[in-house]
Amino acid sequence: MVLRTELAPLPPGPRVPIAVQTVAFGSFRHLVLPVLRRRYGDVISLSLYPERKVVQLANLDHVKTVFGGSVTTFHAGEGNMILKPLMGEHSVLLTDEDVHLRARKLLMPAFHGAALRGYRDMITELTVAEVERWPVHRPFRSHDRMRVLTLEIILRVVFGVTTGPRLDELRPLLNRLLEIGPLDIFGWHNPKLQRFGPWKRNFEVQQRVDELLYAEIAERRRASDLDSRADVLSRLLTVPVDDDRLSDAELRDQLITLLLAGHETTATALAWSFHDLARNPIEHAAALAAADADDEKHLEAIAKEAMRLHPVIGEVARRLTEDIEIGGYRIPAGYTVMPSINMVQLDSAHHPDPLTFRPSRFLDGNSPPPGSWMPFGGGVRRCLGAGFSLLEATIVLREVLTRFQLTPDKAKAEPQRPRHITMVPGRGARVSVSPRRA
């Protein structure tokens, strides 16, 4: 609610230097935040680079207050400003209110309804081509293979084609942009660092990616058959109302957002799915039966449970435009509130035995409490690609599990490790596969 008194205290939190808090949050937040919650409660104040006061929220009712609040008070775009150097100021992730609604309206048709149904054959075709190249009886990093596959899929969705020298160069560069650690993020917001070492190399990669995207946009603008194409870029170039047509800079920002955010979550969720199935014989057998029966609800539940147990993104962010009060604490305008996906999804109050991989949580009317599963965020800013991601995961699981049985390379589960703003399997979700049928 909007604060009406100055008497409420500010949220508590650690007092260590901002650099220490930033590194701890960037590299170990999945370990640090539960400790801070036990010490400070459900509302925790942190200071993070660059010059940002943030408040982590672990209570589901508080999270619902944020997701259900006014978009004029809770600015998601401003909350994601750490991504601005990479995604661009026009990105659907970084804009608010009317500007955001315009971008979302233009992008949404590519990820809903008939468009989703039209992607099934394409996803299946690319998945079959990928898994038929997998080595058998030899451990490999399933996360790497899923990143390759989901990147191919989103390239097809965004550009309509996946061949040509420009896209061949773009693929490895996009992967390099994603191979960014917490310390690399300092270079995003400090031009002086971009003249040195890894920060310089990252900046040069990003510049080359931009050059390739602008070249693709220019070439596509000259195409004479845009009306017959269904890919995202062609759709955006054929918007019927002149006032809504996007500039090259706006197009670039939406394309890079889709390319980077449009495959990473799904790839990581699939890798964790293989990791967990390989270590759980009962769930593995149930998954094989579901794949054989083309039981898409069960296969989707596997992906959902992987996203619950191993959140790819640990929190969502909303920057406040006015003071609010949550949980008895005053949070001033200019602060960023962060509903914690990690703490809510691993809370036994909402998910009994929360550290156990159990897809049945999402089957037979056993869905968790509303709002307690939020890998795609919530409210009006919920990820517009959520349906696409789950469809993609379901198809990939079916194609893999009808062909192979999974075994882990080691019985011990892999730890999480940070990569830029995401958390991924520490050893790449290594598994072995063996053919089910001759």
PDB file of N, CA and C in Angstrom, residues 295-366:
ATOM      1  N   ASP A 295       2.001 -37.858 -23.133  1.00  0.00           N
ATOM      2  CA  ASP A 295       1.300 -37.183 -22.036  1.00  0.00           C
ATOM      3  C   ASP A 295       1.964 -35.830 -21.809  1.00  0.00           C
ATOM      4  N   GLU A 296       1.491 -34.810 -22.521  1.00  0.00           N
ATOM      5  CA  GLU A 296       2.142 -33.507 -22.467  1.00  0.00           C
ATOM      6  C   GLU A 296       2.000 -32.832 -21.111  1.00  0.00           C
ATOM      7  N   LYS A 297       0.924 -33.111 -20.386  1.00  0.00           N
ATOM      8  CA  LYS A 297       0.771 -32.505 -19.066  1.00  0.00           C
ATOM      9  C   LYS A 297       1.869 -32.981 -18.124  1.00  0.00           C
ATOM     10  N   HIS A 298       2.162 -34.281 -18.188  1.00  0.00           N
ATOM     11  CA  HIS A 298       3.224 -34.811 -17.325  1.00  0.00           C
ATOM     12  C   HIS A 298       4.586 -34.251 -17.745  1.00  0.00           C
ATOM     13  N   LEU A 299       4.852 -34.206 -19.034  1.00  0.00           N
ATOM     14  CA  LEU A 299       6.124 -33.682 -19.508  1.00  0.00           C
ATOM     15  C   LEU A 299       6.285 -32.203 -19.149  1.00  0.00           C
ATOM     16  N   GLU A 300       5.207 -31.450 -19.271  1.00  0.00           N
ATOM     17  CA  GLU A 300       5.260 -30.046 -18.862  1.00  0.00           C
ATOM     18  C   GLU A 300       5.510 -29.924 -17.369  1.00  0.00           C
ATOM     19  N   ALA A 301       4.924 -30.840 -16.582  1.00  0.00           N
ATOM     20  CA  ALA A 301       5.121 -30.810 -15.130  1.00  0.00           C
ATOM     21  C   ALA A 301       6.586 -31.046 -14.772  1.00  0.00           C
ATOM     22  N   ILE A 302       7.281 -31.858 -15.548  1.00  0.00           N
ATOM     23  CA  ILE A 302       8.712 -32.075 -15.310  1.00  0.00           C
ATOM     24  C   ILE A 302       9.469 -30.764 -15.471  1.00  0.00           C
ATOM     25  N   ALA A 303       9.188 -30.059 -16.547  1.00  0.00           N
ATOM     26  CA  ALA A 303       9.855 -28.772 -16.777  1.00  0.00           C
ATOM     27  C   ALA A 303       9.492 -27.769 -15.689  1.00  0.00           C
ATOM     28  N   LYS A 304       8.230 -27.728 -15.293  1.00  0.00           N
ATOM     29  CA  LYS A 304       7.819 -26.798 -14.247  1.00  0.00           C
ATOM     30  C   LYS A 304       8.526 -27.087 -12.938  1.00  0.00           C
ATOM     31  N   GLU A 305       8.661 -28.365 -12.602  1.00  0.00           N
ATOM     32  CA  GLU A 305       9.322 -28.720 -11.351  1.00  0.00           C
ATOM     33  C   GLU A 305      10.809 -28.377 -11.402  1.00  0.00           C
ATOM     34  N   ALA A 306      11.433 -28.562 -12.560  1.00  0.00           N
ATOM     35  CA  ALA A 306      12.833 -28.158 -12.699  1.00  0.00           C
ATOM     36  C   ALA A 306      12.981 -26.653 -12.520  1.00  0.00           C
ATOM     37  N   MET A 307      12.035 -25.886 -13.063  1.00  0.00           N
ATOM     38  CA  MET A 307      12.074 -24.433 -12.900  1.00  0.00           C
ATOM     39  C   MET A 307      11.808 -24.020 -11.457  1.00  0.00           C
ATOM     40  N   ARG A 308      11.003 -24.809 -10.745  1.00  0.00           N
ATOM     41  CA  ARG A 308      10.741 -24.489  -9.333  1.00  0.00           C
ATOM     42  C   ARG A 308      11.954 -24.784  -8.468  1.00  0.00           C
ATOM     43  N   LEU A 309      12.520 -25.970  -8.646  1.00  0.00           N
ATOM     44  CA  LEU A 309      13.609 -26.416  -7.789  1.00  0.00           C
ATOM     45  C   LEU A 309      14.918 -25.690  -8.082  1.00  0.00           C
ATOM     46  N   HIS A 310      15.098 -25.292  -9.333  1.00  0.00           N
ATOM     47  CA  HIS A 310      16.341 -24.627  -9.742  1.00  0.00           C
ATOM     48  C   HIS A 310      16.001 -23.327 -10.484  1.00  0.00           C
ATOM     49  N   PRO A 311      15.555 -22.284  -9.780  1.00  0.00           N
ATOM     50  CA  PRO A 311      15.200 -21.042 -10.481  1.00  0.00           C
ATOM     51  C   PRO A 311      16.372 -20.505 -11.298  1.00  0.00           C
ATOM     52  N   VAL A 312      16.112 -20.245 -12.559  1.00  0.00           N
ATOM     53  CA  VAL A 312      17.162 -19.716 -13.437  1.00  0.00           C
ATOM     54  C   VAL A 312      17.447 -18.256 -13.088  1.00  0.00           C
ATOM     55  N   ILE A 313      16.376 -17.513 -12.850  1.00  0.00           N
ATOM     56  CA  ILE A 313      16.473 -16.124 -12.380  1.00  0.00           C
ATOM     57  C   ILE A 313      16.018 -16.119 -10.933  1.00  0.00           C
ATOM     58  N   GLY A 314      16.814 -15.532 -10.048  1.00  0.00           N
ATOM     59  CA  GLY A 314      16.518 -15.605  -8.624  1.00  0.00           C
ATOM     60  C   GLY A 314      15.469 -14.648  -8.124  1.00  0.00           C
ATOM     61  N   GLU A 315      15.190 -13.584  -8.872  1.00  0.00           N
ATOM     62  CA  GLU A 315      14.249 -12.570  -8.407  1.00  0.00           C
ATOM     63  C   GLU A 315      13.789 -11.724  -9.586  1.00  0.00           C
ATOM     64  N   VAL A 316      12.706 -10.995  -9.392  1.00  0.00           N
ATOM     65  CA  VAL A 316      12.277  -9.976 -10.344  1.00  0.00           C
ATOM     66  C   VAL A 316      12.375  -8.628  -9.648  1.00  0.00           C
ATOM     67  N   ALA A 317      12.431  -7.566 -10.421  1.00  0.00           N
ATOM     68  CA  ALA A 317      12.712  -6.246  -9.841  1.00  0.00           C
ATOM     69  C   ALA A 317      11.663  -5.221 -10.246  1.00  0.00           C
ATOM     70  N   ARG A 318      11.311  -4.363  -9.298  1.00  0.00           N
ATOM     71  CA  ARG A 318      10.410  -3.238  -9.546  1.00  0.00           C
ATOM     72  C   ARG A 318      10.974  -2.002  -8.840  1.00  0.00           C
ATOM     73  N   ARG A 319      11.222  -0.952  -9.577  1.00  0.00           N
ATOM     74  CA  ARG A 319      11.712   0.294  -8.978  1.00  0.00           C
ATOM     75  C   ARG A 319      10.524   1.167  -8.586  1.00  0.00           C
ATOM     76  N   LEU A 320      10.566   1.699  -7.386  1.00  0.00           N
ATOM     77  CA  LEU A 320       9.433   2.454  -6.847  1.00  0.00           C
ATOM     78  C   LEU A 320       9.459   3.905  -7.308  1.00  0.00           C
ATOM     79  N   THR A 321       8.295   4.381  -7.708  1.00  0.00           N
ATOM     80  CA  THR A 321       8.160   5.792  -8.053  1.00  0.00           C
ATOM     81  C   THR A 321       7.585   6.602  -6.897  1.00  0.00           C
ATOM     82  N   GLU A 322       7.129   5.917  -5.834  1.00  0.00           N
ATOM     83  CA  GLU A 322       6.644   6.593  -4.634  1.00  0.00           C
ATOM     84  C   GLU A 322       6.879   5.688  -3.437  1.00  0.00           C
ATOM     85  N   ASP A 323       6.834   6.266  -2.246  1.00  0.00           N
ATOM     86  CA  ASP A 323       7.019   5.485  -1.026  1.00  0.00           C
ATOM     87  C   ASP A 323       5.901   4.462  -0.878  1.00  0.00           C
ATOM     88  N   ILE A 324       6.262   3.295  -0.345  1.00  0.00           N
ATOM     89  CA  ILE A 324       5.252   2.297  -0.006  1.00  0.00           C
ATOM     90  C   ILE A 324       5.578   1.734   1.368  1.00  0.00           C
ATOM     91  N   GLU A 325       4.646   0.983   1.906  1.00  0.00           N
ATOM     92  CA  GLU A 325       4.883   0.258   3.149  1.00  0.00           C
ATOM     93  C   GLU A 325       4.549  -1.208   2.918  1.00  0.00           C
ATOM     94  N   ILE A 326       5.480  -2.085   3.234  1.00  0.00           N
ATOM     95  CA  ILE A 326       5.279  -3.537   3.114  1.00  0.00           C
ATOM     96  C   ILE A 326       5.829  -4.201   4.369  1.00  0.00           C
ATOM     97  N   GLY A 327       5.024  -5.066   4.970  1.00  0.00           N
ATOM     98  CA  GLY A 327       5.468  -5.811   6.142  1.00  0.00           C
ATOM     99  C   GLY A 327       5.846  -4.935   7.314  1.00  0.00           C
ATOM    100  N   GLY A 328       5.250  -3.736   7.390  1.00  0.00           N
ATOM    101  CA  GLY A 328       5.559  -2.829   8.496  1.00  0.00           C
ATOM    102  C   GLY A 328       6.789  -1.978   8.275  1.00  0.00           C
ATOM    103  N   TYR A 329       7.379  -2.066   7.083  1.00  0.00           N
ATOM    104  CA  TYR A 329       8.574  -1.288   6.789  1.00  0.00           C
ATOM    105  C   TYR A 329       8.290  -0.251   5.702  1.00  0.00           C
ATOM    106  N   ARG A 330       8.956   0.886   5.828  1.00  0.00           N
ATOM    107  CA  ARG A 330       8.869   1.936   4.821  1.00  0.00           C
ATOM    108  C   ARG A 330       9.936   1.696   3.759  1.00  0.00           C
ATOM    109  N   ILE A 331       9.504   1.664   2.504  1.00  0.00           N
ATOM    110  CA  ILE A 331      10.449   1.521   1.397  1.00  0.00           C
ATOM    111  C   ILE A 331      10.305   2.772   0.534  1.00  0.00           C
ATOM    112  N   PRO A 332      11.315   3.614   0.507  1.00  0.00           N
ATOM    113  CA  PRO A 332      11.190   4.916  -0.163  1.00  0.00           C
ATOM    114  C   PRO A 332      11.184   4.816  -1.687  1.00  0.00           C
ATOM    115  N   ALA A 333      10.633   5.840  -2.322  1.00  0.00           N
ATOM    116  CA  ALA A 333      10.720   5.974  -3.776  1.00  0.00           C
ATOM    117  C   ALA A 333      12.187   5.949  -4.188  1.00  0.00           C
ATOM    118  N   GLY A 334      12.458   5.308  -5.313  1.00  0.00           N
ATOM    119  CA  GLY A 334      13.829   5.174  -5.784  1.00  0.00           C
ATOM    120  C   GLY A 334      14.463   3.853  -5.408  1.00  0.00           C
ATOM    121  N   TYR A 335      13.934   3.191  -4.378  1.00  0.00           N
ATOM    122  CA  TYR A 335      14.406   1.854  -4.040  1.00  0.00           C
ATOM    123  C   TYR A 335      13.875   0.858  -5.078  1.00  0.00           C
ATOM    124  N   THR A 336      14.519  -0.284  -5.163  1.00  0.00           N
ATOM    125  CA  THR A 336      14.045  -1.382  -6.009  1.00  0.00           C
ATOM    126  C   THR A 336      13.592  -2.525  -5.118  1.00  0.00           C
ATOM    127  N   VAL A 337      12.331  -2.940  -5.266  1.00  0.00           N
ATOM    128  CA  VAL A 337      11.848  -4.108  -4.529  1.00  0.00           C
ATOM    129  C   VAL A 337      12.013  -5.333  -5.418  1.00  0.00           C
ATOM    130  N   MET A 338      12.447  -6.438  -4.796  1.00  0.00           N
ATOM    131  CA  MET A 338      12.740  -7.656  -5.542  1.00  0.00           C
ATOM    132  C   MET A 338      12.017  -8.844  -4.925  1.00  0.00           C
ATOM    133  N   PRO A 339      10.832  -9.204  -5.426  1.00  0.00           N
ATOM    134  CA  PRO A 339      10.234 -10.474  -5.021  1.00  0.00           C
ATOM    135  C   PRO A 339      11.198 -11.615  -5.328  1.00  0.00           C
ATOM    136  N   SER A 340      11.516 -12.422  -4.307  1.00  0.00           N
ATOM    137  CA  SER A 340      12.514 -13.474  -4.458  1.00  0.00           C
ATOM    138  C   SER A 340      11.878 -14.769  -4.955  1.00  0.00           C
ATOM    139  N   ILE A 341      12.118 -15.089  -6.217  1.00  0.00           N
ATOM    140  CA  ILE A 341      11.649 -16.355  -6.777  1.00  0.00           C
ATOM    141  C   ILE A 341      12.268 -17.513  -6.005  1.00  0.00           C
ATOM    142  N   ASN A 342      13.538 -17.383  -5.724  1.00  0.00           N
ATOM    143  CA  ASN A 342      14.284 -18.443  -5.054  1.00  0.00           C
ATOM    144  C   ASN A 342      13.669 -18.794  -3.704  1.00  0.00           C
ATOM    145  N   MET A 343      13.464 -17.783  -2.865  1.00  0.00           N
ATOM    146  CA  MET A 343      12.994 -18.056  -1.508  1.00  0.00           C
ATOM    147  C   MET A 343      11.541 -18.514  -1.479  1.00  0.00           C
ATOM    148  N   VAL A 344      10.711 -17.982  -2.367  1.00  0.00           N
ATOM    149  CA  VAL A 344       9.307 -18.396  -2.381  1.00  0.00           C
ATOM    150  C   VAL A 344       9.166 -19.822  -2.913  1.00  0.00           C
ATOM    151  N   GLN A 345       9.859 -20.139  -3.978  1.00  0.00           N
ATOM    152  CA  GLN A 345       9.689 -21.456  -4.599  1.00  0.00           C
ATOM    153  C   GLN A 345      10.342 -22.581  -3.785  1.00  0.00           C
ATOM    154  N   LEU A 346      11.256 -22.237  -2.894  1.00  0.00           N
ATOM    155  CA  LEU A 346      11.897 -23.245  -2.057  1.00  0.00           C
ATOM    156  C   LEU A 346      11.418 -23.161  -0.609  1.00  0.00           C
ATOM    157  N   ASP A 347      10.270 -22.554  -0.419  1.00  0.00           N
ATOM    158  CA  ASP A 347       9.690 -22.391   0.921  1.00  0.00           C
ATOM    159  C   ASP A 347       8.753 -23.571   1.194  1.00  0.00           C
ATOM    160  N   SER A 348       8.998 -24.283   2.286  1.00  0.00           N
ATOM    161  CA  SER A 348       8.173 -25.459   2.613  1.00  0.00           C
ATOM    162  C   SER A 348       6.732 -25.082   2.943  1.00  0.00           C
ATOM    163  N   ALA A 349       6.493 -23.812   3.253  1.00  0.00           N
ATOM    164  CA  ALA A 349       5.115 -23.380   3.512  1.00  0.00           C
ATOM    165  C   ALA A 349       4.255 -23.478   2.263  1.00  0.00           C
ATOM    166  N   HIS A 350       4.866 -23.408   1.090  1.00  0.00           N
ATOM    167  CA  HIS A 350       4.132 -23.469  -0.171  1.00  0.00           C
ATOM    168  C   HIS A 350       4.381 -24.767  -0.939  1.00  0.00           C
ATOM    169  N   HIS A 351       5.564 -25.353  -0.727  1.00  0.00           N
ATOM    170  CA  HIS A 351       5.953 -26.551  -1.468  1.00  0.00           C
ATOM    171  C   HIS A 351       6.526 -27.564  -0.480  1.00  0.00           C
ATOM    172  N   PRO A 352       5.698 -28.480   0.020  1.00  0.00           N
ATOM    173  CA  PRO A 352       6.197 -29.464   0.987  1.00  0.00           C
ATOM    174  C   PRO A 352       7.413 -30.212   0.452  1.00  0.00           C
ATOM    175  N   ASP A 353       8.350 -30.478   1.370  1.00  0.00           N
ATOM    176  CA  ASP A 353       9.593 -31.158   0.990  1.00  0.00           C
ATOM    177  C   ASP A 353      10.199 -30.460  -0.226  1.00  0.00           C
ATOM    178  N   PRO A 354      10.519 -29.176  -0.100  1.00  0.00           N
ATOM    179  CA  PRO A 354      10.809 -28.346  -1.274  1.00  0.00           C
ATOM    180  C   PRO A 354      12.078 -28.718  -2.033  1.00  0.00           C
ATOM    181  N   LEU A 355      13.015 -29.433  -1.413  1.00  0.00           N
ATOM    182  CA  LEU A 355      14.260 -29.767  -2.095  1.00  0.00           C
ATOM    183  C   LEU A 355      14.197 -31.087  -2.849  1.00  0.00           C
ATOM    184  N   THR A 356      13.019 -31.706  -2.859  1.00  0.00           N
ATOM    185  CA  THR A 356      12.825 -32.966  -3.585  1.00  0.00           C
ATOM    186  C   THR A 356      12.228 -32.703  -4.962  1.00  0.00           C
ATOM    187  N   PHE A 357      12.786 -33.352  -5.971  1.00  0.00           N
ATOM    188  CA  PHE A 357      12.282 -33.240  -7.345  1.00  0.00           C
ATOM    189  C   PHE A 357      11.045 -34.118  -7.476  1.00  0.00           C
ATOM    190  N   ARG A 358       9.869 -33.480  -7.625  1.00  0.00           N
ATOM    191  CA  ARG A 358       8.616 -34.226  -7.677  1.00  0.00           C
ATOM    192  C   ARG A 358       7.641 -33.538  -8.627  1.00  0.00           C
ATOM    193  N   PRO A 359       7.647 -33.904  -9.902  1.00  0.00           N
ATOM    194  CA  PRO A 359       6.749 -33.264 -10.881  1.00  0.00           C
ATOM    195  C   PRO A 359       5.270 -33.408 -10.558  1.00  0.00           C
ATOM    196  N   SER A 360       4.901 -34.394  -9.756  1.00  0.00           N
ATOM    197  CA  SER A 360       3.483 -34.593  -9.442  1.00  0.00           C
ATOM    198  C   SER A 360       2.893 -33.399  -8.696  1.00  0.00           C
ATOM    199  N   ARG A 361       3.726 -32.496  -8.208  1.00  0.00           N
ATOM    200  CA  ARG A 361       3.198 -31.264  -7.587  1.00  0.00           C
ATOM    201  C   ARG A 361       2.293 -30.507  -8.555  1.00  0.00           C
ATOM    202  N   PHE A 362       2.536 -30.671  -9.848  1.00  0.00           N
ATOM    203  CA  PHE A 362       1.809 -29.908 -10.859  1.00  0.00           C
ATOM    204  C   PHE A 362       0.777 -30.763 -11.598  1.00  0.00           C
ATOM    205  N   LEU A 363       0.449 -31.939 -11.038  1.00  0.00           N
ATOM    206  CA  LEU A 363      -0.482 -32.855 -11.697  1.00  0.00           C
ATOM    207  C   LEU A 363      -1.661 -33.177 -10.789  1.00  0.00           C
ATOM    208  N   ASP A 364      -2.770 -33.584 -11.396  1.00  0.00           N
ATOM    209  CA  ASP A 364      -3.933 -34.115 -10.673  1.00  0.00           C
ATOM    210  C   ASP A 364      -4.445 -33.174  -9.593  1.00  0.00           C
ATOM    211  N   GLY A 365      -4.525 -31.911  -9.943  1.00  0.00           N
ATOM    212  CA  GLY A 365      -5.082 -30.947  -8.997  1.00  0.00           C
ATOM    213  C   GLY A 365      -4.172 -30.608  -7.843  1.00  0.00           C
ATOM    214  N   ASN A 366      -2.891 -30.979  -7.935  1.00  0.00           N
ATOM    215  CA  ASN A 366      -1.956 -30.717  -6.844  1.00  0.00           C
ATOM    216  C   ASN A 366      -1.155 -29.438  -7.033  1.00  0.00           C
TER     217      ASN A 366
END
